[in-house]
mmCIF file of C-alpha atoms and ligand atoms in Angstrom:
data_model
loop_
_atom_site.group_PDB
_atom_site.id
_atom_site.type_symbol
_atom_site.label_atom_id
_atom_site.label_comp_id
_atom_site.label_asym_id
_atom_site.label_seq_id
_atom_site.Cartn_x
_atom_site.Cartn_y
_atom_site.Cartn_z
ATOM 1 C CA MET L 1 17.002 -39.327 -27.328
ATOM 2 C CA ILE L 2 15.059 -39.744 -30.465
ATOM 3 C CA PRO L 3 11.700 -37.828 -29.845
ATOM 4 C CA TYR L 4 8.382 -39.154 -30.880
ATOM 5 C CA GLY L 5 7.716 -35.961 -32.853
ATOM 6 C CA ARG L 6 9.505 -32.770 -33.814
ATOM 7 C CA HIS L 7 8.697 -29.684 -35.793
ATOM 8 C CA ASP L 8 10.580 -28.637 -38.868
ATOM 9 C CA VAL L 9 11.462 -24.869 -39.348
ATOM 10 C CA THR L 10 13.189 -23.732 -42.435
ATOM 11 C CA GLU L 11 14.993 -20.434 -43.452
ATOM 12 C CA ALA L 12 11.728 -19.601 -45.495
ATOM 13 C CA ASP L 13 9.791 -19.951 -42.306
ATOM 14 C CA VAL L 14 12.231 -17.612 -40.399
ATOM 15 C CA ASP L 15 12.092 -15.120 -43.145
ATOM 16 C CA ALA L 16 8.117 -15.116 -43.095
ATOM 17 C CA VAL L 17 8.295 -14.506 -39.342
ATOM 18 C CA VAL L 18 10.934 -11.714 -39.531
ATOM 19 C CA GLN L 19 8.937 -9.921 -42.267
ATOM 20 C CA VAL L 20 5.865 -9.688 -39.874
ATOM 21 C CA LEU L 21 8.194 -8.342 -37.029
ATOM 22 C CA ARG L 22 9.320 -5.649 -39.422
ATOM 23 C CA SER L 23 5.720 -4.720 -40.511
ATOM 24 C CA ASP L 24 3.041 -2.568 -38.988
ATOM 25 C CA PHE L 25 1.061 -5.392 -37.569
ATOM 26 C CA LEU L 26 2.215 -7.997 -35.011
ATOM 27 C CA THR L 27 -1.506 -8.938 -34.431
ATOM 28 C CA GLN L 28 -4.937 -8.189 -36.243
ATOM 29 C CA GLY L 29 -3.034 -7.634 -39.453
ATOM 30 C CA PRO L 30 -3.156 -9.352 -42.712
ATOM 31 C CA ALA L 31 -1.326 -12.518 -41.985
ATOM 32 C CA VAL L 32 -4.170 -14.025 -39.970
ATOM 33 C CA PRO L 33 -6.870 -13.767 -42.799
ATOM 34 C CA ARG L 34 -4.177 -15.032 -45.273
ATOM 35 C CA PHE L 35 -3.703 -18.192 -43.206
ATOM 36 C CA GLU L 36 -7.384 -18.722 -42.733
ATOM 37 C CA GLN L 37 -7.951 -18.547 -46.463
ATOM 38 C CA ALA L 38 -4.874 -20.881 -47.144
ATOM 39 C CA VAL L 39 -6.109 -23.559 -44.685
ATOM 40 C CA ALA L 40 -9.726 -23.272 -45.954
ATOM 41 C CA ALA L 41 -8.772 -23.576 -49.496
ATOM 42 C CA HIS L 42 -6.497 -26.513 -48.843
ATOM 43 C CA VAL L 43 -9.383 -28.501 -47.325
ATOM 44 C CA GLY L 44 -12.153 -27.101 -49.431
ATOM 45 C CA VAL L 45 -14.125 -25.317 -46.632
ATOM 46 C CA LYS L 46 -15.623 -21.723 -47.002
ATOM 47 C CA HIS L 47 -14.645 -20.111 -43.628
ATOM 48 C CA GLY L 48 -11.688 -20.491 -41.420
ATOM 49 C CA VAL L 49 -11.432 -18.796 -37.823
ATOM 50 C CA ALA L 50 -7.717 -18.748 -36.573
ATOM 51 C CA VAL L 51 -7.336 -18.801 -32.824
ATOM 52 C CA ASN L 52 -4.434 -19.249 -30.373
ATOM 53 C CA SER L 53 -4.875 -23.120 -29.965
ATOM 54 C CA ALA L 54 -7.122 -25.971 -31.168
ATOM 55 C CA THR L 55 -8.328 -26.024 -27.409
ATOM 56 C CA SER L 56 -9.726 -22.517 -27.878
ATOM 57 C CA ALA L 57 -11.119 -23.511 -31.256
ATOM 58 C CA LEU L 58 -13.148 -26.489 -29.744
ATOM 59 C CA HIS L 59 -14.465 -24.183 -27.036
ATOM 60 C CA ILE L 60 -15.772 -21.510 -29.483
ATOM 61 C CA ALA L 61 -17.052 -24.240 -31.723
ATOM 62 C CA CYS L 62 -19.157 -25.779 -28.916
ATOM 63 C CA MET L 63 -20.387 -22.301 -27.972
ATOM 64 C CA ALA L 64 -21.323 -21.603 -31.539
ATOM 65 C CA LEU L 65 -23.087 -24.764 -31.704
ATOM 66 C CA GLY L 66 -25.254 -23.656 -28.669
ATOM 67 C CA LEU L 67 -23.767 -26.207 -26.346
ATOM 68 C CA GLY L 68 -24.861 -25.241 -22.789
ATOM 69 C CA ARG L 69 -25.890 -26.489 -19.355
ATOM 70 C CA GLY L 70 -28.034 -29.572 -19.399
ATOM 71 C CA ASP L 71 -26.794 -30.480 -22.871
ATOM 72 C CA ARG L 72 -24.516 -33.527 -23.630
ATOM 73 C CA LEU L 73 -21.144 -33.772 -25.408
ATOM 74 C CA TRP L 74 -19.878 -37.200 -26.637
ATOM 75 C CA THR L 75 -16.348 -37.925 -27.739
ATOM 76 C CA VAL L 76 -13.952 -40.881 -27.559
ATOM 77 C CA PRO L 77 -11.764 -41.713 -24.613
ATOM 78 C CA ASN L 78 -8.727 -42.294 -26.783
ATOM 79 C CA THR L 79 -7.917 -38.567 -27.330
ATOM 80 C CA PHE L 80 -6.248 -35.562 -25.831
ATOM 81 C CA VAL L 81 -8.266 -34.368 -22.781
ATOM 82 C CA ALA L 82 -9.111 -30.939 -24.816
ATOM 83 C CA SER L 83 -11.738 -32.972 -26.913
ATOM 84 C CA ALA L 84 -13.698 -33.554 -23.863
ATOM 85 C CA ASN L 85 -12.852 -30.450 -21.829
ATOM 86 C CA CYS L 86 -14.522 -28.223 -24.355
ATOM 87 C CA GLY L 87 -17.902 -29.656 -23.248
ATOM 88 C CA LEU L 88 -17.084 -28.925 -19.570
ATOM 89 C CA TYR L 89 -16.174 -25.285 -20.470
ATOM 90 C CA CYS L 90 -19.807 -24.912 -21.718
ATOM 91 C CA ALA L 91 -21.253 -26.662 -18.490
ATOM 92 C CA ALA L 92 -22.512 -29.508 -20.551
ATOM 93 C CA ASP L 93 -22.259 -33.144 -19.532
ATOM 94 C CA VAL L 94 -19.439 -35.176 -21.227
ATOM 95 C CA ASP L 95 -19.714 -38.908 -22.059
ATOM 96 C CA PHE L 96 -17.759 -41.200 -24.264
ATOM 97 C CA VAL L 97 -18.147 -43.723 -27.093
ATOM 98 C CA ASP L 98 -15.785 -46.640 -27.133
ATOM 99 C CA ILE L 99 -13.186 -47.122 -30.083
ATOM 100 C CA ASP L 100 -12.833 -49.656 -32.743
ATOM 101 C CA PRO L 101 -10.196 -52.224 -31.858
ATOM 102 C CA ASP L 102 -8.457 -51.930 -35.293
ATOM 103 C CA THR L 103 -8.438 -48.171 -36.312
ATOM 104 C CA TRP L 104 -8.458 -46.921 -32.744
ATOM 105 C CA ASN L 105 -11.065 -44.355 -33.943
ATOM 106 C CA LEU L 106 -14.716 -43.861 -32.797
ATOM 107 C CA SER L 107 -16.610 -47.129 -33.187
ATOM 108 C CA VAL L 108 -19.609 -46.401 -35.445
ATOM 109 C CA PRO L 109 -21.468 -49.512 -34.099
ATOM 110 C CA ARG L 110 -20.834 -48.450 -30.569
ATOM 111 C CA LEU L 111 -22.071 -44.988 -31.400
ATOM 112 C CA ALA L 112 -25.218 -46.162 -33.101
ATOM 113 C CA GLU L 113 -25.976 -48.556 -30.064
ATOM 114 C CA LYS L 114 -25.399 -45.776 -27.584
ATOM 115 C CA LEU L 115 -27.670 -43.293 -29.604
ATOM 116 C CA ALA L 116 -30.471 -45.849 -29.493
ATOM 117 C CA TRP L 117 -30.138 -46.325 -25.696
ATOM 118 C CA ALA L 118 -30.032 -42.589 -25.162
ATOM 119 C CA GLN L 119 -33.060 -41.924 -27.215
ATOM 120 C CA GLU L 120 -35.108 -44.260 -25.121
ATOM 121 C CA ARG L 121 -33.992 -42.194 -22.170
ATOM 122 C CA GLY L 122 -34.364 -38.723 -23.691
ATOM 123 C CA ALA L 123 -30.680 -38.274 -23.226
ATOM 124 C CA LEU L 124 -29.214 -37.725 -26.756
ATOM 125 C CA PRO L 125 -26.048 -35.730 -27.262
ATOM 126 C CA LYS L 126 -26.237 -32.120 -28.817
ATOM 127 C CA VAL L 127 -22.745 -32.482 -30.003
ATOM 128 C CA VAL L 128 -20.577 -35.430 -30.950
ATOM 129 C CA VAL L 129 -16.656 -34.986 -31.454
ATOM 130 C CA PRO L 130 -15.086 -37.630 -33.565
ATOM 131 C CA VAL L 131 -11.301 -37.507 -33.424
ATOM 132 C CA HIS L 132 -9.199 -38.550 -36.472
ATOM 133 C CA PHE L 133 -6.807 -40.394 -34.337
ATOM 134 C CA ALA L 134 -2.981 -40.455 -35.439
ATOM 135 C CA GLY L 135 -4.157 -38.785 -38.676
ATOM 136 C CA GLN L 136 -6.552 -41.622 -40.029
ATOM 137 C CA PRO L 137 -10.038 -40.209 -40.933
ATOM 138 C CA THR L 138 -12.979 -41.351 -39.159
ATOM 139 C CA GLU L 139 -15.796 -43.007 -41.004
ATOM 140 C CA GLN L 140 -17.336 -39.496 -41.067
ATOM 141 C CA GLU L 141 -20.113 -40.184 -43.578
ATOM 142 C CA ALA L 142 -21.575 -42.876 -41.311
ATOM 143 C CA ILE L 143 -21.371 -40.550 -38.265
ATOM 144 C CA TRP L 144 -23.068 -37.930 -40.413
ATOM 145 C CA ALA L 145 -25.876 -40.136 -41.413
ATOM 146 C CA LEU L 146 -26.530 -40.908 -37.588
ATOM 147 C CA ALA L 147 -26.331 -36.923 -36.981
ATOM 148 C CA GLN L 148 -29.206 -36.609 -39.431
ATOM 149 C CA GLN L 149 -31.178 -39.536 -37.924
ATOM 150 C CA TYR L 150 -30.814 -38.374 -34.254
ATOM 151 C CA GLY L 151 -30.442 -34.563 -34.791
ATOM 152 C CA PHE L 152 -26.950 -33.923 -33.195
ATOM 153 C CA LYS L 153 -24.112 -31.597 -34.310
ATOM 154 C CA VAL L 154 -20.810 -32.972 -35.515
ATOM 155 C CA LEU L 155 -17.540 -31.310 -34.387
ATOM 156 C CA GLU L 156 -14.535 -33.057 -35.959
ATOM 157 C CA ASP L 157 -11.366 -32.829 -33.968
ATOM 158 C CA ALA L 158 -8.935 -33.197 -36.793
ATOM 159 C CA SER L 159 -5.927 -31.981 -34.708
ATOM 160 C CA HIS L 160 -4.029 -35.030 -35.979
ATOM 161 C CA ALA L 161 -5.291 -34.953 -39.618
ATOM 162 C CA ILE L 162 -4.544 -31.907 -41.842
ATOM 163 C CA GLY L 163 -3.379 -33.390 -45.058
ATOM 164 C CA ALA L 164 -5.337 -36.723 -44.763
ATOM 165 C CA ALA L 165 -8.254 -37.794 -46.960
ATOM 166 C CA ARG L 166 -11.039 -40.358 -47.244
ATOM 167 C CA ASN L 167 -11.962 -41.497 -50.600
ATOM 168 C CA GLY L 168 -10.379 -38.381 -52.035
ATOM 169 C CA GLU L 169 -12.226 -36.086 -49.668
ATOM 170 C CA PRO L 170 -9.801 -34.072 -47.511
ATOM 171 C CA ALA L 171 -10.216 -34.681 -43.811
ATOM 172 C CA GLY L 172 -11.933 -32.006 -42.063
ATOM 173 C CA SER L 173 -13.565 -30.697 -45.236
ATOM 174 C CA CYS L 174 -16.852 -30.364 -43.274
ATOM 175 C CA ARG L 175 -18.805 -32.413 -45.937
ATOM 176 C CA TRP L 176 -19.799 -34.685 -43.043
ATOM 177 C CA SER L 177 -19.678 -32.271 -40.182
ATOM 178 C CA ASP L 178 -20.737 -28.841 -38.856
ATOM 179 C CA ILE L 179 -17.357 -27.672 -37.905
ATOM 180 C CA THR L 180 -13.714 -29.033 -38.024
ATOM 181 C CA VAL L 181 -10.869 -28.015 -35.752
ATOM 182 C CA PHE L 182 -7.102 -28.277 -36.559
ATOM 183 C CA SER L 183 -4.212 -27.743 -34.195
ATOM 184 C CA PHE L 184 -0.933 -26.070 -35.138
ATOM 185 C CA HIS L 185 1.010 -27.068 -31.880
ATOM 186 C CA PRO L 186 4.631 -27.816 -32.905
ATOM 187 C CA VAL L 187 4.295 -31.539 -32.515
ATOM 188 C CA LYS L 188 1.287 -31.610 -35.063
ATOM 189 C CA ILE L 189 1.677 -31.898 -38.829
ATOM 190 C CA VAL L 190 2.249 -28.079 -39.554
ATOM 191 C CA THR L 191 2.795 -25.566 -36.918
ATOM 192 C CA SER L 192 2.213 -21.821 -35.985
ATOM 193 C CA GLY L 193 4.106 -22.160 -32.688
ATOM 194 C CA GLU L 194 0.970 -22.314 -30.857
ATOM 195 C CA GLY L 195 -2.390 -22.086 -32.803
ATOM 196 C CA GLY L 196 -5.629 -23.656 -34.087
ATOM 197 C CA MET L 197 -8.366 -23.023 -36.424
ATOM 198 C CA ALA L 198 -12.155 -23.739 -36.597
ATOM 199 C CA LEU L 199 -13.549 -24.282 -40.089
ATOM 200 C CA THR L 200 -17.201 -24.390 -41.385
ATOM 201 C CA ASN L 201 -19.362 -23.840 -44.567
ATOM 202 C CA ASP L 202 -21.856 -22.161 -42.298
ATOM 203 C CA ALA L 203 -21.535 -18.382 -42.527
ATOM 204 C CA ALA L 204 -23.527 -17.783 -39.284
ATOM 205 C CA LEU L 205 -21.452 -20.234 -37.340
ATOM 206 C CA ALA L 206 -18.189 -18.605 -38.607
ATOM 207 C CA GLU L 207 -19.434 -15.126 -37.802
ATOM 208 C CA SER L 208 -20.206 -16.225 -34.144
ATOM 209 C CA MET L 209 -16.881 -17.867 -33.758
ATOM 210 C CA ALA L 210 -15.160 -14.873 -35.006
ATOM 211 C CA MET L 211 -16.905 -12.731 -32.508
ATOM 212 C CA LEU L 212 -16.290 -15.243 -29.688
ATOM 213 C CA ARG L 213 -12.513 -15.201 -30.257
ATOM 214 C CA THR L 214 -12.413 -11.525 -29.616
ATOM 215 C CA HIS L 215 -14.506 -10.681 -26.604
ATOM 216 C CA GLY L 216 -17.813 -11.175 -28.511
ATOM 217 C CA ILE L 217 -17.287 -7.838 -30.153
ATOM 218 C CA THR L 218 -18.351 -6.915 -33.671
ATOM 219 C CA ARG L 219 -16.956 -4.055 -35.595
ATOM 220 C CA ASP L 220 -19.201 -4.723 -38.546
ATOM 221 C CA PRO L 221 -21.833 -1.963 -38.842
ATOM 222 C CA ARG L 222 -24.342 -4.219 -40.630
ATOM 223 C CA ARG L 223 -24.436 -6.276 -37.420
ATOM 224 C CA TRP L 224 -24.783 -3.395 -34.935
ATOM 225 C CA GLN L 225 -27.841 -3.237 -32.837
ATOM 226 C CA GLU L 226 -27.360 0.345 -31.688
ATOM 227 C CA GLY L 227 -24.924 3.093 -32.625
ATOM 228 C CA ASP L 228 -25.232 6.258 -34.684
ATOM 229 C CA GLY L 229 -22.223 5.564 -36.896
ATOM 230 C CA ALA L 230 -19.877 7.302 -34.443
ATOM 231 C CA ALA L 231 -16.081 6.511 -35.237
ATOM 232 C CA TRP L 232 -15.505 5.054 -31.794
ATOM 233 C CA HIS L 233 -18.403 2.547 -32.042
ATOM 234 C CA TYR L 234 -18.104 -1.112 -31.678
ATOM 235 C CA GLU L 235 -20.425 -3.574 -29.980
ATOM 236 C CA GLN L 236 -20.032 -6.470 -27.547
ATOM 237 C CA GLN L 237 -23.033 -8.750 -28.178
ATOM 238 C CA LEU L 238 -21.764 -12.159 -26.822
ATOM 239 C CA LEU L 239 -19.406 -12.944 -23.763
ATOM 240 C CA GLY L 240 -16.369 -13.948 -25.721
ATOM 241 C CA PHE L 241 -12.645 -14.282 -24.934
ATOM 242 C CA ASN L 242 -9.176 -13.152 -26.301
ATOM 243 C CA TYR L 243 -8.298 -16.259 -28.084
ATOM 244 C CA ARG L 244 -6.805 -14.529 -31.097
ATOM 245 C CA MET L 245 -3.858 -15.905 -33.184
ATOM 246 C CA ILE L 246 -1.166 -13.222 -33.767
ATOM 247 C CA ASP L 247 0.266 -12.378 -37.111
ATOM 248 C CA ILE L 248 3.718 -13.791 -36.244
ATOM 249 C CA GLN L 249 1.976 -17.243 -35.792
ATOM 250 C CA ALA L 250 -0.006 -16.923 -38.884
ATOM 251 C CA ALA L 251 2.938 -16.047 -41.024
ATOM 252 C CA LEU L 252 4.720 -19.200 -39.659
ATOM 253 C CA GLY L 253 1.563 -21.269 -40.434
ATOM 254 C CA VAL L 254 1.326 -19.915 -44.021
ATOM 255 C CA SER L 255 4.997 -20.749 -44.817
ATOM 256 C CA GLN L 256 4.675 -24.119 -43.137
ATOM 257 C CA LEU L 257 1.501 -25.084 -45.079
ATOM 258 C CA GLN L 258 3.399 -24.847 -48.342
ATOM 259 C CA ARG L 259 5.262 -28.074 -47.172
ATOM 260 C CA LEU L 260 2.057 -29.944 -46.133
ATOM 261 C CA ASP L 261 1.863 -32.408 -48.917
ATOM 262 C CA ALA L 262 5.613 -33.167 -48.607
ATOM 263 C CA TYR L 263 5.282 -33.748 -44.913
ATOM 264 C CA VAL L 264 2.418 -36.024 -45.322
ATOM 265 C CA ALA L 265 4.257 -38.047 -48.069
ATOM 266 C CA ARG L 266 7.342 -38.327 -45.985
ATOM 267 C CA ARG L 267 5.376 -39.559 -42.910
ATOM 268 C CA ASN L 268 3.584 -42.173 -45.038
ATOM 269 C CA ALA L 269 6.849 -43.265 -46.447
ATOM 270 C CA LEU L 270 8.234 -43.672 -42.979
ATOM 271 C CA ALA L 271 5.012 -45.444 -41.820
ATOM 272 C CA ARG L 272 5.473 -47.965 -44.599
ATOM 273 C CA ARG L 273 9.158 -48.508 -43.597
ATOM 274 C CA TYR L 274 7.990 -49.267 -40.068
ATOM 275 C CA ASP L 275 5.253 -51.540 -41.386
ATOM 276 C CA VAL L 276 7.886 -53.716 -43.187
ATOM 277 C CA ALA L 277 10.533 -53.621 -40.577
ATOM 278 C CA LEU L 278 8.157 -54.584 -37.581
ATOM 279 C CA GLU L 279 6.356 -57.284 -39.288
ATOM 280 C CA GLY L 280 6.931 -60.572 -37.346
ATOM 281 C CA LEU L 281 7.249 -58.854 -33.870
ATOM 282 C CA PRO L 282 4.519 -59.447 -31.253
ATOM 283 C CA LEU L 283 3.014 -56.070 -32.167
ATOM 284 C CA GLN L 284 -0.433 -55.070 -33.696
ATOM 285 C CA LEU L 285 0.588 -52.536 -36.311
ATOM 286 C CA PRO L 286 -1.725 -49.527 -37.535
ATOM 287 C CA THR L 287 -4.616 -50.459 -39.862
ATOM 288 C CA VAL L 288 -5.544 -47.897 -42.357
ATOM 289 C CA LEU L 289 -8.922 -48.496 -43.883
ATOM 290 C CA ALA L 290 -9.266 -48.941 -47.525
ATOM 291 C CA GLY L 291 -9.821 -45.513 -49.231
ATOM 292 C CA ASN L 292 -8.137 -43.644 -46.373
ATOM 293 C CA ARG L 293 -4.890 -41.704 -46.651
ATOM 294 C CA SER L 294 -3.702 -41.112 -43.037
ATOM 295 C CA ALA L 295 -1.642 -38.050 -42.290
ATOM 296 C CA PHE L 296 0.374 -40.235 -40.012
ATOM 297 C CA HIS L 297 0.667 -37.659 -37.199
ATOM 298 C CA LEU L 298 1.558 -40.629 -34.983
ATOM 299 C CA TYR L 299 2.760 -44.228 -35.572
ATOM 300 C CA VAL L 300 1.294 -46.298 -32.772
ATOM 301 C CA VAL L 301 2.005 -49.899 -32.290
ATOM 302 C CA ARG L 302 0.102 -52.181 -29.755
ATOM 303 C CA LEU L 303 1.976 -54.799 -27.733
ATOM 304 C CA LYS L 304 0.194 -58.220 -28.277
ATOM 305 C CA PRO L 305 -0.463 -59.409 -24.746
ATOM 306 C CA GLY L 306 0.397 -63.079 -24.157
ATOM 307 C CA ILE L 307 2.566 -63.131 -27.113
ATOM 308 C CA ALA L 308 5.073 -60.322 -26.074
ATOM 309 C CA LYS L 309 7.246 -61.583 -23.246
ATOM 310 C CA LYS L 310 7.522 -58.144 -21.352
ATOM 311 C CA THR L 311 4.928 -55.861 -20.002
ATOM 312 C CA HIS L 312 3.932 -52.741 -21.416
ATOM 313 C CA ARG L 313 5.765 -50.797 -18.691
ATOM 314 C CA LEU L 314 9.000 -52.634 -19.172
ATOM 315 C CA VAL L 315 8.996 -52.401 -22.878
ATOM 316 C CA PHE L 316 8.357 -48.585 -22.584
ATOM 317 C CA ASP L 317 10.971 -48.023 -19.915
ATOM 318 C CA GLU L 318 13.514 -50.177 -21.881
ATOM 319 C CA LEU L 319 12.998 -48.231 -25.185
ATOM 320 C CA ARG L 320 13.457 -45.084 -23.255
ATOM 321 C CA ARG L 321 16.592 -46.363 -21.809
ATOM 322 C CA ARG L 322 17.840 -47.133 -25.260
ATOM 323 C CA GLY L 323 17.306 -43.716 -26.453
ATOM 324 C CA VAL L 324 13.847 -43.981 -28.121
ATOM 325 C CA GLY L 325 11.594 -41.316 -26.937
ATOM 326 C CA VAL L 326 8.481 -43.456 -27.003
ATOM 327 C CA ASN L 327 5.126 -42.042 -25.697
ATOM 328 C CA LEU L 328 1.475 -43.018 -24.881
ATOM 329 C CA HIS L 329 -1.423 -41.654 -26.917
ATOM 330 C CA TYR L 330 -3.413 -41.823 -24.890
ATOM 331 C CA THR L 331 -4.483 -42.788 -21.392
ATOM 332 C CA PRO L 332 -8.194 -42.973 -21.765
ATOM 333 C CA VAL L 333 -9.541 -39.477 -20.763
ATOM 334 C CA HIS L 334 -12.296 -40.990 -18.528
ATOM 335 C CA LEU L 335 -9.509 -42.377 -16.223
ATOM 336 C CA GLN L 336 -7.909 -39.140 -15.607
ATOM 337 C CA PRO L 337 -8.339 -38.156 -12.144
ATOM 338 C CA TYR L 338 -10.484 -35.115 -12.899
ATOM 339 C CA TYR L 339 -12.737 -37.413 -14.859
ATOM 340 C CA ARG L 340 -12.778 -40.004 -12.173
ATOM 341 C CA GLY L 341 -13.862 -37.220 -9.950
ATOM 342 C CA LEU L 342 -16.912 -36.689 -12.143
ATOM 343 C CA GLY L 343 -17.873 -40.380 -11.656
ATOM 344 C CA PHE L 344 -16.331 -42.270 -14.480
ATOM 345 C CA LEU L 345 -15.079 -45.764 -13.632
ATOM 346 C CA PRO L 346 -12.487 -48.285 -15.014
ATOM 347 C CA GLY L 347 -14.404 -50.855 -17.110
ATOM 348 C CA GLN L 348 -16.693 -48.473 -18.960
ATOM 349 C CA TYR L 349 -14.955 -48.250 -22.178
ATOM 350 C CA PRO L 350 -12.995 -51.589 -22.424
ATOM 351 C CA GLU L 351 -11.618 -51.271 -25.846
ATOM 352 C CA ALA L 352 -10.048 -47.847 -25.102
ATOM 353 C CA GLU L 353 -8.805 -49.260 -21.828
ATOM 354 C CA ARG L 354 -7.073 -52.158 -23.394
ATOM 355 C CA TYR L 355 -5.586 -50.018 -26.027
ATOM 356 C CA GLY L 356 -4.204 -47.767 -23.274
ATOM 357 C CA CYS L 357 -2.364 -50.910 -21.621
ATOM 358 C CA GLU L 358 -0.824 -51.709 -24.955
ATOM 359 C CA ALA L 359 -0.174 -48.701 -27.144
ATOM 360 C CA ILE L 360 3.256 -47.365 -27.717
ATOM 361 C CA THR L 361 3.948 -44.303 -29.935
ATOM 362 C CA LEU L 362 7.193 -44.616 -31.965
ATOM 363 C CA PRO L 363 9.151 -41.576 -33.335
ATOM 364 C CA LEU L 364 7.695 -40.257 -36.608
ATOM 365 C CA TYR L 365 8.359 -36.787 -38.044
ATOM 366 C CA PRO L 366 9.386 -35.529 -41.375
ATOM 367 C CA ASN L 367 13.167 -35.166 -40.574
ATOM 368 C CA LEU L 368 13.575 -38.541 -38.996
ATOM 369 C CA THR L 369 16.159 -40.120 -41.266
ATOM 370 C CA ASP L 370 15.931 -43.773 -42.533
ATOM 371 C CA ALA L 371 19.084 -44.356 -40.339
ATOM 372 C CA MET L 372 17.451 -43.069 -37.177
ATOM 373 C CA GLN L 373 14.242 -45.010 -37.959
ATOM 374 C CA ASP L 374 16.521 -48.110 -38.323
ATOM 375 C CA GLU L 375 17.965 -47.312 -34.898
ATOM 376 C CA VAL L 376 14.389 -47.355 -33.525
ATOM 377 C CA VAL L 377 13.604 -50.643 -35.016
ATOM 378 C CA ALA L 378 16.760 -52.143 -33.714
ATOM 379 C CA ALA L 379 15.929 -51.037 -30.243
ATOM 380 C CA LEU L 380 12.525 -52.395 -30.508
ATOM 381 C CA GLN L 381 13.673 -55.814 -31.805
ATOM 382 C CA GLN L 382 16.161 -56.100 -28.971
ATOM 383 C CA THR L 383 13.753 -55.147 -26.335
ATOM 384 C CA LEU L 384 11.223 -57.626 -27.537
ATOM 385 C CA ALA L 385 13.781 -60.461 -28.201
HETATM 386 C C1 PLP Q 1 -3.273 -31.457 -29.740
HETATM 387 C C2 PLP Q 1 -4.546 -31.721 -29.728
HETATM 388 C C3 PLP Q 1 -5.578 -30.782 -29.250
HETATM 389 C C4 PLP Q 1 -5.224 -29.560 -28.698
HETATM 390 O O1 PLP Q 1 -4.429 -28.705 -29.445
HETATM 391 P P1 PLP Q 1 -3.806 -27.413 -28.926
HETATM 392 O O2 PLP Q 1 -3.605 -26.658 -30.285
HETATM 393 O O3 PLP Q 1 -2.583 -27.712 -28.195
HETATM 394 O O4 PLP Q 1 -4.788 -26.826 -28.139
HETATM 395 C C5 PLP Q 1 -6.917 -31.300 -29.302
HETATM 396 N N1 PLP Q 1 -7.222 -32.483 -29.601
HETATM 397 C C6 PLP Q 1 -6.364 -33.391 -30.014
HETATM 398 C C7 PLP Q 1 -6.821 -34.747 -30.568
HETATM 399 C C8 PLP Q 1 -4.911 -33.032 -29.981
HETATM 400 O O5 PLP Q 1 -4.117 -33.953 -30.442
#
């Protein structure tokens, strides 16, 4: 089976990890700040806070933004559940904004409409979480303009998008947001095994996220509220967690990051090959907006209903039988049983729902060879014939 995604680990990565294993620090050593600085420098953000997953990063980001009971968080239905769950962790109410039918990202017109509607009812969101789906940057500057108009915070879920850019601006640069989150899960663009990072240009947000990742404790004497300078003194000032990234993970991340540009270039080259090879099949291919460079975390096609002769389910199962590890990103979050239990219903976000009935993620990763990709294309041609 050719999987839809796969990590790439080199001998240099192995050496970097082994070096940490032979060093004095397995955790809370120098590799974590080194990784934070490297990622922050790469996207041009001042502060990076590394944690054990993007899910943890989303959680502490929402907490640092002050999200709590009675507040609202909005995201898109076409995302991994973590983009929405972070709101529920903070006891906030979660709601969704439908997607654009071509980019499959948050629809800015739908967001503008929903904000106007919510303002009349006194029900504006405190935090909006746009997701750079499949690695394509969202229309972040337009979302930011609405944030200024309506007074909400913007938390970019850039789990798919490290290495992407919009009009030359790196995705996740926080130019048009308060906080950005990246994921370093093995299926993402670069990996630390498991891991995530929250980035911000705001020193106070960075400091509170750094405390929240480690129990809400500060060891910085300048922040202490009490204490007489005793050698044992530290202070817990918030209720935080143990969400720390360890040095073994950070060393892998630093080593992987050196190949980020090559990975994104290869992913784009493979995406262009798919674009050419799949033309003429009953499929809607990915649309990349002018000025955008996608990181192509995923290459998703949509079956054109009425033109394709087989159903989504049949095409999917047949591709799997032919050895192509296709996947679905995503079943709309509001249709998950847990969210149905919160009262969400089919029909609420029609674009995301239509998308979920048509989308197929094809294999795409740096070590996918042209020959393997040709096998995928042949399997798709035979299945749709
Ligand atoms: C992978 C992913 C996450 C969660 O990342 P983890 O590091 O696995 O916690 C969150 N949001 C999106 C959009 C993702 O794809």
